[in-house]
XYZ file of C-alpha atoms in Angstrom:
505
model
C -17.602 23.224 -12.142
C -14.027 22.493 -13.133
C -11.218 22.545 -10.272
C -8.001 24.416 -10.427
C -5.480 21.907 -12.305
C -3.431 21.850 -9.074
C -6.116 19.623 -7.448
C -5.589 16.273 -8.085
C -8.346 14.283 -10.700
C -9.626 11.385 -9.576
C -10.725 8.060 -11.190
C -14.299 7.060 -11.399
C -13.278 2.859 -11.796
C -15.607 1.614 -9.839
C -18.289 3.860 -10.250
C -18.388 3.069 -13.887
C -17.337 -0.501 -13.598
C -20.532 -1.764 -11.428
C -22.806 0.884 -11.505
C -25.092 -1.953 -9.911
C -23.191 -2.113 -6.670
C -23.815 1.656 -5.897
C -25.848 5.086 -5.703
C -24.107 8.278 -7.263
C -23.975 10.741 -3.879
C -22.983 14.219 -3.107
C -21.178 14.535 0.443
C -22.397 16.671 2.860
C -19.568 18.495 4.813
C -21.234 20.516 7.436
C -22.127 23.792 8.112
C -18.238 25.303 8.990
C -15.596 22.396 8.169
C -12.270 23.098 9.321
C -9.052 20.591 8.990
C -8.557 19.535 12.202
C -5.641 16.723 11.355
C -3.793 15.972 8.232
C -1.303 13.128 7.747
C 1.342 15.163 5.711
C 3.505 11.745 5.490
C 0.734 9.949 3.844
C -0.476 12.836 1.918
C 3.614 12.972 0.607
C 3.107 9.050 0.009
C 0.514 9.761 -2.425
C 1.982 12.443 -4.309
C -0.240 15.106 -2.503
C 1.038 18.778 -1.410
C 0.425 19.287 2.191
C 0.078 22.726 1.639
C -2.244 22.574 -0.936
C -4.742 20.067 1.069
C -4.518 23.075 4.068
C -5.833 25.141 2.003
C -9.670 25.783 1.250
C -9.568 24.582 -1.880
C -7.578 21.363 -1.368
C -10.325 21.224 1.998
C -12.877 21.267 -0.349
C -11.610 18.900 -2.039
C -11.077 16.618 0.484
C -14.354 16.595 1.209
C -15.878 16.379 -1.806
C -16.671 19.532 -3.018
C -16.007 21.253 -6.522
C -14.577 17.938 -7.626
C -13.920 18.096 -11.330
C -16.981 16.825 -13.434
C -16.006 13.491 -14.623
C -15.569 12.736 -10.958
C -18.114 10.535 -9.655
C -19.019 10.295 -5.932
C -21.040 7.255 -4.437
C -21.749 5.318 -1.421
C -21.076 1.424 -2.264
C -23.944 -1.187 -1.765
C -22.931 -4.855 -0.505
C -24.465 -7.510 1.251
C -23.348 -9.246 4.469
C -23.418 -11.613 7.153
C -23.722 -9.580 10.581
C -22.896 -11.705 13.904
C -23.547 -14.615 11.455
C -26.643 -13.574 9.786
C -27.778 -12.707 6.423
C -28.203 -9.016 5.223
C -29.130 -9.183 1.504
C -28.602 -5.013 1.020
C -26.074 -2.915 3.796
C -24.627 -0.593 1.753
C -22.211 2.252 3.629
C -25.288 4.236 5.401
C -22.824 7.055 6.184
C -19.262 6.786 3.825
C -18.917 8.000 0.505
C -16.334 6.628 -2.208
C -14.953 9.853 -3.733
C -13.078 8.038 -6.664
C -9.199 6.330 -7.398
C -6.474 8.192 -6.925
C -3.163 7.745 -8.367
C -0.030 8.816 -7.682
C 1.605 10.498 -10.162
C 5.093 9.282 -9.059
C 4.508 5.504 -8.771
C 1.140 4.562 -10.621
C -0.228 3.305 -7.877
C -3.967 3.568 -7.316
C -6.313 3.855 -3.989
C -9.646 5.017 -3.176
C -9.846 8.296 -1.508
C -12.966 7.596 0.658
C -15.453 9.781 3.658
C -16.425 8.239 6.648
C -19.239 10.544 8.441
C -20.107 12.903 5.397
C -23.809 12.528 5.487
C -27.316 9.993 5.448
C -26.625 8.210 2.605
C -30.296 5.949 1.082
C -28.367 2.949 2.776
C -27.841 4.685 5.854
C -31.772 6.201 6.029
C -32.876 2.741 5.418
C -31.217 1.760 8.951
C -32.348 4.981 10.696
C -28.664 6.157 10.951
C -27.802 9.452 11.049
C -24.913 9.492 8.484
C -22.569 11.854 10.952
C -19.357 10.657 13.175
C -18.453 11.798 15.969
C -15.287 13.139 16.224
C -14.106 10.353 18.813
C -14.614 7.287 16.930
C -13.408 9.214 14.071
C -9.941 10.198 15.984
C -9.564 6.681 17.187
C -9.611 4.853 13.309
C -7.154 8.028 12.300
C -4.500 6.928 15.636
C -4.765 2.981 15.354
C -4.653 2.548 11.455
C -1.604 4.359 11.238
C -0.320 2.640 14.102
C -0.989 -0.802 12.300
C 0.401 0.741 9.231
C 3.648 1.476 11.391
C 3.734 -2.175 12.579
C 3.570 -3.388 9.617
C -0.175 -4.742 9.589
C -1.879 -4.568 6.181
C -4.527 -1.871 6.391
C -6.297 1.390 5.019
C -5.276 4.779 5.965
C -6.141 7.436 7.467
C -5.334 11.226 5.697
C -7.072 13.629 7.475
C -9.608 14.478 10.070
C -11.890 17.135 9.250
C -14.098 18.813 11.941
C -18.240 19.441 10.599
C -19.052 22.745 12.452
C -22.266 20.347 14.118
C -22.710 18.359 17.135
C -24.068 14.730 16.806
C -26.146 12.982 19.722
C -24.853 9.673 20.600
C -26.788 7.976 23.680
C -27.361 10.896 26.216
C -24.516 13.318 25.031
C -23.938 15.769 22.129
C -20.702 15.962 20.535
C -18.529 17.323 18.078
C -19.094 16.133 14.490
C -16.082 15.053 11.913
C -15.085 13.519 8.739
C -12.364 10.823 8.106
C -10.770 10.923 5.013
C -9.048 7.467 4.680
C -7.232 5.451 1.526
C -7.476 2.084 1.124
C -5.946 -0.295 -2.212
C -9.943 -0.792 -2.437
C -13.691 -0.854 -0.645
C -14.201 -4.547 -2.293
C -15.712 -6.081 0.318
C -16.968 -10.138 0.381
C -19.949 -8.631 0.961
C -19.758 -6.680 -2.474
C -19.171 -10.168 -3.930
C -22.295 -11.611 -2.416
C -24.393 -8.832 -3.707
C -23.136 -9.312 -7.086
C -23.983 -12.906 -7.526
C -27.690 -11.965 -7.264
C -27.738 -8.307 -8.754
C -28.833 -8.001 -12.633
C -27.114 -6.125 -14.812
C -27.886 -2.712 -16.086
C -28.979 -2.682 -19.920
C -26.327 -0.848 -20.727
C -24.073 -3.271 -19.451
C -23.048 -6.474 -21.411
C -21.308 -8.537 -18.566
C -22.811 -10.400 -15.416
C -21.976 -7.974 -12.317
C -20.093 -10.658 -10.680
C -18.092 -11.218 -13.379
C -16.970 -7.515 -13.495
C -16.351 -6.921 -9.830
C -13.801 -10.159 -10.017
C -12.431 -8.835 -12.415
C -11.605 -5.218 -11.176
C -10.528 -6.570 -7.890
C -7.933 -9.235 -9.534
C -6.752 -5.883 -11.434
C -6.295 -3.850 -8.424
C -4.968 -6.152 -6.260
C -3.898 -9.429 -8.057
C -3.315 -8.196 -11.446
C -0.549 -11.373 -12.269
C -3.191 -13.573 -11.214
C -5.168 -12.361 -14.466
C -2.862 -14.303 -16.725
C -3.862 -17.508 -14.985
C -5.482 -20.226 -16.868
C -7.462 -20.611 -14.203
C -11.039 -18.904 -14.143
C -10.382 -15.773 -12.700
C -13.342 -16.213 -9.593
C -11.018 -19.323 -8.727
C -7.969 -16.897 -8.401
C -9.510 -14.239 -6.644
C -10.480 -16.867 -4.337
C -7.146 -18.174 -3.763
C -5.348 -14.576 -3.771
C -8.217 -13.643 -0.781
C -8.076 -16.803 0.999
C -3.866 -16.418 1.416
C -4.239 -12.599 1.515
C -6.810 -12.798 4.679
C -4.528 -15.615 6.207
C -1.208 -13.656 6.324
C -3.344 -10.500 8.049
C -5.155 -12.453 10.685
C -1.933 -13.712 11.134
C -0.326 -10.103 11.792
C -3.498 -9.304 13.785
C -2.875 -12.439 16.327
C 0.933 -11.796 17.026
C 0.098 -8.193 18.163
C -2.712 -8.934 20.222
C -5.157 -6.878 17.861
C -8.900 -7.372 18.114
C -10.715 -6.152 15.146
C -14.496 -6.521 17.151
C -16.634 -6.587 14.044
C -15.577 -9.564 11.522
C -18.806 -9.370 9.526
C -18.045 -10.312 5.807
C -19.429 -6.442 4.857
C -16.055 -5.502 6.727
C -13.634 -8.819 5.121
C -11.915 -6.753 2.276
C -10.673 -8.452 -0.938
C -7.271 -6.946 -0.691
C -6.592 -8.428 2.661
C -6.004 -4.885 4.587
C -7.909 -4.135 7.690
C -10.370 -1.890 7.117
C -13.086 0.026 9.731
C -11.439 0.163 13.296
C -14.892 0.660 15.064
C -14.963 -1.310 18.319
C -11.174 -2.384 17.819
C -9.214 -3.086 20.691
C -6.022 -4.705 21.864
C -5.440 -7.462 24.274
C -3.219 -6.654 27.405
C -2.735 -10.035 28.814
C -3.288 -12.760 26.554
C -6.375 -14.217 26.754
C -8.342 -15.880 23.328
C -11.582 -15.092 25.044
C -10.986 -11.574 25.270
C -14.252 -9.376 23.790
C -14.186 -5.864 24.295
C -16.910 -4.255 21.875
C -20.305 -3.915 23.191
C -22.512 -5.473 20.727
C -20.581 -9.025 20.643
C -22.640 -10.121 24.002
C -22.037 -14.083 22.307
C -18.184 -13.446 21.643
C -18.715 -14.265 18.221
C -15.351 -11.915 17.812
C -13.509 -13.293 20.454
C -9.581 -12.602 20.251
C -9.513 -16.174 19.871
C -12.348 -16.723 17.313
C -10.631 -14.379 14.806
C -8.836 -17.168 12.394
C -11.838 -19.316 12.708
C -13.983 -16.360 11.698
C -12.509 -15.536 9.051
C -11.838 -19.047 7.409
C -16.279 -18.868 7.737
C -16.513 -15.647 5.816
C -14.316 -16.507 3.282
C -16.340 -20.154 2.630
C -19.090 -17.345 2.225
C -17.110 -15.575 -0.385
C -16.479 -19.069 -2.070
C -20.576 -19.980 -1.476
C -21.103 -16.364 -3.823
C -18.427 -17.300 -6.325
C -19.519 -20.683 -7.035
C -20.957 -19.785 -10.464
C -17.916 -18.677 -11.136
C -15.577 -21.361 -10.221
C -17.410 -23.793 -12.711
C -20.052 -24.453 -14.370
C -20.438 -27.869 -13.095
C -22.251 -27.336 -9.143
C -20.705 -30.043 -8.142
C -17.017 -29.422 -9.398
C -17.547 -25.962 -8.343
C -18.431 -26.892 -4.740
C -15.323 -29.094 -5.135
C -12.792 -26.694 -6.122
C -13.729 -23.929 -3.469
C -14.219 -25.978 -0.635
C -9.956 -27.340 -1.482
C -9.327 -23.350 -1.480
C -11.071 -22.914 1.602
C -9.206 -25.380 3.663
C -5.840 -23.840 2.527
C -6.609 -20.607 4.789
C -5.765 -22.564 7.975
C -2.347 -24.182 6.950
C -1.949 -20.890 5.456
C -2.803 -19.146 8.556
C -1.003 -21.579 10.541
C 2.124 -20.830 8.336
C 2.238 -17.596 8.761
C 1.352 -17.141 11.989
C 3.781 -19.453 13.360
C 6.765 -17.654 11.052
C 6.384 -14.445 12.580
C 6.557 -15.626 15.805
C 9.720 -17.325 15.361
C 11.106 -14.220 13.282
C 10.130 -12.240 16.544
C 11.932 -14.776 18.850
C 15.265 -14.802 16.884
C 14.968 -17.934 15.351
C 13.593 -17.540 11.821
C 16.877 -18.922 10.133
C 16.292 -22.187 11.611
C 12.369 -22.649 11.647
C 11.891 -24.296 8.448
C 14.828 -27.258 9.373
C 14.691 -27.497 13.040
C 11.844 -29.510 14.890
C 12.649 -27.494 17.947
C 12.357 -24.919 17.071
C 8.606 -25.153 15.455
C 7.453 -26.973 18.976
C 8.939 -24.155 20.914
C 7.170 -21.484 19.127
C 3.945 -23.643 18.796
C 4.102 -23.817 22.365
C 3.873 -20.015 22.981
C 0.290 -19.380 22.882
C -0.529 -22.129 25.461
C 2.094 -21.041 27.665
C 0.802 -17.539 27.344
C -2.486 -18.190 27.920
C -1.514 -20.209 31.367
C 0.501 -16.859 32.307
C -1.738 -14.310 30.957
C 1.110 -11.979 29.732
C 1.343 -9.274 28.025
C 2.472 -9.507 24.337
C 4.314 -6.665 23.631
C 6.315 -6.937 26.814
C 6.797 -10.956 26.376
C 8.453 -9.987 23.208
C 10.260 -7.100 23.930
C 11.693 -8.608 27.177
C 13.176 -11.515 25.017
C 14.936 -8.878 23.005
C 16.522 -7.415 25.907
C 17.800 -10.991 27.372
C 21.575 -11.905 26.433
C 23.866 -14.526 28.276
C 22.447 -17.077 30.800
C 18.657 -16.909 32.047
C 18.982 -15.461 35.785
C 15.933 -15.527 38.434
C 14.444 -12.581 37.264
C 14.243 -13.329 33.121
C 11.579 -15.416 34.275
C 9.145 -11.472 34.519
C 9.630 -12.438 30.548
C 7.518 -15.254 30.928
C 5.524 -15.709 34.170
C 6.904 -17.218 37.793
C 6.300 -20.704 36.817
C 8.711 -23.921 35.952
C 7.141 -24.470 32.854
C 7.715 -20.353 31.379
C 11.015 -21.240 33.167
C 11.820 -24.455 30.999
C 10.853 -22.615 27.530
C 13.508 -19.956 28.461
C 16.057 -22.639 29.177
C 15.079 -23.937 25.825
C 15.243 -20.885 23.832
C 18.357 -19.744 24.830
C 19.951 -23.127 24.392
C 18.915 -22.990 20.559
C 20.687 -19.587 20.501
C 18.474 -17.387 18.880
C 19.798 -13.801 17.129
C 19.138 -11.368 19.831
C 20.595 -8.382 17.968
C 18.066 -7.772 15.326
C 14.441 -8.447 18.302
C 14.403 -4.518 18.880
C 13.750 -3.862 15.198
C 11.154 -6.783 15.029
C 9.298 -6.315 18.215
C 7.361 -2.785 18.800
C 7.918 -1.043 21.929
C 4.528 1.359 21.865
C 1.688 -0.104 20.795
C -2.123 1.794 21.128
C -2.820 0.499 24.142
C -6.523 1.005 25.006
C -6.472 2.894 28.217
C -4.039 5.407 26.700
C -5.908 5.696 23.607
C -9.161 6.286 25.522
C -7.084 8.953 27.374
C -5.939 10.412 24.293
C -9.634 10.758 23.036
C -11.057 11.898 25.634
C -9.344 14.343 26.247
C -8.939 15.587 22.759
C -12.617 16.105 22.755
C -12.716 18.480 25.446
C -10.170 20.603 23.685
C -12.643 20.370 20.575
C -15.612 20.856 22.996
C -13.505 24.080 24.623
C -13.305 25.619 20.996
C -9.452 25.423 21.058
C -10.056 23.102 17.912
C -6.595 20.989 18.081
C -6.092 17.751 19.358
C -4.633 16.942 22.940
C -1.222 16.976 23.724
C -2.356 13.381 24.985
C -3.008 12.370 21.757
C -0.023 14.092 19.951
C 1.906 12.153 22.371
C 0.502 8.544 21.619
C 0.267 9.801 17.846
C 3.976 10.573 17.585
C 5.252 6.884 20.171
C 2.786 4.776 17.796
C 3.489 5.841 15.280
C 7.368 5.073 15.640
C 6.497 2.184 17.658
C 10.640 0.417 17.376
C 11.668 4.164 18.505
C 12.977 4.060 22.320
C 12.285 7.527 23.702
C 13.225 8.733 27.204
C 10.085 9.365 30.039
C 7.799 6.885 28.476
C 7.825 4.148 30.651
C 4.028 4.634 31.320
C 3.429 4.145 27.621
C 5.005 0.479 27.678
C 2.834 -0.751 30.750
C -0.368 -2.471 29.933
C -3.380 -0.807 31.751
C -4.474 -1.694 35.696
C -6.618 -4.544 35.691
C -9.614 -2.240 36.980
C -9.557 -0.704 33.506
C -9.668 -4.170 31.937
C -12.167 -5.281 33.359
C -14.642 -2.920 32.684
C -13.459 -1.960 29.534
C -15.907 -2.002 26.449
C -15.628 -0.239 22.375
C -18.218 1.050 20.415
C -18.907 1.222 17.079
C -19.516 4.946 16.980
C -22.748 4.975 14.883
């Protein structure tokens, strides 16, 4: 069935790319779907009408339905390595990959993907149930376009659909829903360790692997292409750096991402599937909040070293690739490997001096580098809080006084930094615009859910005025507004402690 021509087309790239690495499959939207939230900013990002999408037919479309016929739906397969072991076949049990968009004012291309639209042959294989629940589902829509806001490299979220069913998680029933999310792609390391070992289709004259490198190195490296290099040695190297600048990003906000499995490591280098996410409120490297890390695998902490062991997966699955000599090959990725950590290093110590006024002078001044390398053991000894550490130092000006040391912690040592800082004079005037004010902090955004569930639950189908509130401070996080100073505060330490994600399946 053709669509009316003022519904967008969309792309069927990957689907006909590596047919291999997937299984053609027709969402299932529920028994009464009903748009519940749509991100008209994003939607006007991508070249979309707002109106249009709130309408049944651009609903439908949305979720999948009456797409036009040389659209081709399908839920990806991948492998991965789960809390550090090997799953030769994942797949997404319960998220379907609609097709590429593009936007018909810029060019550029994303997936338009469903999270929760149905039992997919992955999903049945794991006993899943293929719904979400609408929760989990409200929680990736707040916090990815809160990271977007900050800056942080990640998919999006467009719309939250309600299903018209309940889904049973643990001993409660609860309201089903759909997320409709973009992302620059669903390439996955996993998807490149399922490739090394899948065989091509007859109809298909290339190796798999070689294909998905080079569809990734279009979509997201496409200069990279023109490299003399072989192109798995560039996608290695534009994954490696990509991966280090966002676990970079994810370590100066105090974000933990809970599940670093390589089926969740994305080529691109956005953050992708904010299950049992979380954010630290006093710094602490051993903070774990989701409930299925019981080793702390995910630590806050553990995240750069986590991801530096995923991506020597990635390199163990490109290896073929790299060069034909084993030993050469072995050679060449295990060099790109080690560059994540300076990389990381790099990038991560930048930002921090960018957010402490002294970016001009970081790359000449040996003070300055061993006063911000000295920030994460000082903040560890002081457990503070992140955002208000940095946000305190943009409100300082003149001569440190007793009570600058709140900034810091009541000790000589937080004291001494402070005497340092000032005395290299940082640039105090720019810190507001560099150094969020609201960030999702997890007892407000488990507020903010809640709460919108029991409106859902109540059958007045809209989201809390909780969550409208958080949506709208996040989501302008530099933004001072008046009578939120409860917003800024980092949750009682009773909440802390006892605080624990889920990964909503």
């Amino acid at each position: 069935m053709s669509h009316s021509p003022t519904v967008p087309r969309l792309g069927a790239e990957f689907a006909h790319t590596l047919p291999e690495l997937s299984v053609p499959f027709s969402p299932q939207p529920g028994p009464a779907p009903q748009m519940l939230l749509l991100n008209t900013h994003l939607a006007e990002d991508l070249g979309l009408d707002p109106d249009l999408l709130s309408s049944d037919p651009g609903l439908q479309f949305l979720l999948g339905q009456h797409l036009d016929e040389d659209a081709v739906p399908v839920a990806q397969n991948y492998a991965g390595h789960q809390f550090g072991a090997f799953s030769p076949v994942l797949g997404d049990g319960r998220a379907v990959l609609l097709g590429e968009l593009t936007c018909s004012a810029t060019g550029r291309r994303v997936d338009l993907h469903l999270k929760g639209s149905g039992l997919t042959p992955f999903g049945a294989a794991r006993a899943g149930d293929g719904k979400a629940a609408l929760g989990p589902v409200l929680r990736e829509y707040l916090i990815s376009e809160a990271m977007h806001a900050l800056g942080i490299a990640t998919a999006r979220a467009l719309a939250v659909i309600l299903t018209g069913e309940r889904v049973v998680r643990g001993r409660e029933t609860l309201p089903g829903a759909i997320l409709v999310r973009v992302a620059d792609s669903h390439l996955r390391v996993g998807s490149v360790q399922l490739a090394r070992h899948v065989k091509p289709r007859s109809d298909q004259s290339d190796e798999v692997l070689d294909r998905l490198i080079r569809l990734a190195l279009t979509r997201h490296a496409p200069d990279r292409l023109e490299s003399d290099r072989p192109a798995a040695q560039e996608l290695l190297a534009h994954t490696v750096h990509a991966q280090a600048e966002l676990v970079a990003s994810w370590m100066r906000l105090g974000f933990v991402h809970g599940v670093m499995n390589t089926d969740n490591m994305t080529l691109s280098g956005q953050t992708i599937d904010y299950g049992p996410c979380a954010f630290v409120d006093r710094f602490d490297p051993t903070a774990v909040y989701s409930s299925i890390d019981t080793n702390g695998r995910y630590a806050f902490g553990n995240q750069p070293a986590v991801a530096e062991w995923n991506l020597s997966r990635l390199a163990e699955a490109l290896l073929p690739n790299i060069d034909p000599d084993p030993n050469r090959a072995l050679e060449i990725a295990e060099h790109q490997v080690r560059e994540f950590a300076p990389a990381f290093v790099d990038a991560y110590e930048r930002g921090l001096a960018a957010k402490v006024g002294l970016s001009e002078r970081y790359e000449d001044d040996h003070r300055v580098r061993e006063l911000v390398r000295e920030l994460p053991e000082l903040w560890q000894e002081t457990r503070v809080d992140l955002t208000q550490f940095f946000l305190g130092l943009s409100r300082l000006a003149g001569t440190i006084d007793e009570t600058d040391t709140d900034v810091l912690g009541e000790t000589e040592r937080a004291r001494t930094w402070l005497t340092q800082w000032r005395a290299l004079e940082p640039e105090t005037s720019g810190l507001q615009a560099l150094n969020p004010r609201y960030i999702p902090r997890n007892h407000l955004v488990e507020e903010a859910l809640a709460d919108s569930v029991s409106e859902v639950v109540a059958r007045r189908d809209r989201v809390s005025d909780s969550f409208t509130t958080l949506w709208d401070l996040v989501t302008h996080p530099y933004d001072w507004k008046p009578y939120t100073e409860r917003f800024e505060q980092p949750a009682p330490e009773s909440f802390t402690h006892s605080f624990q994600t889920f990964c909503g399946t």
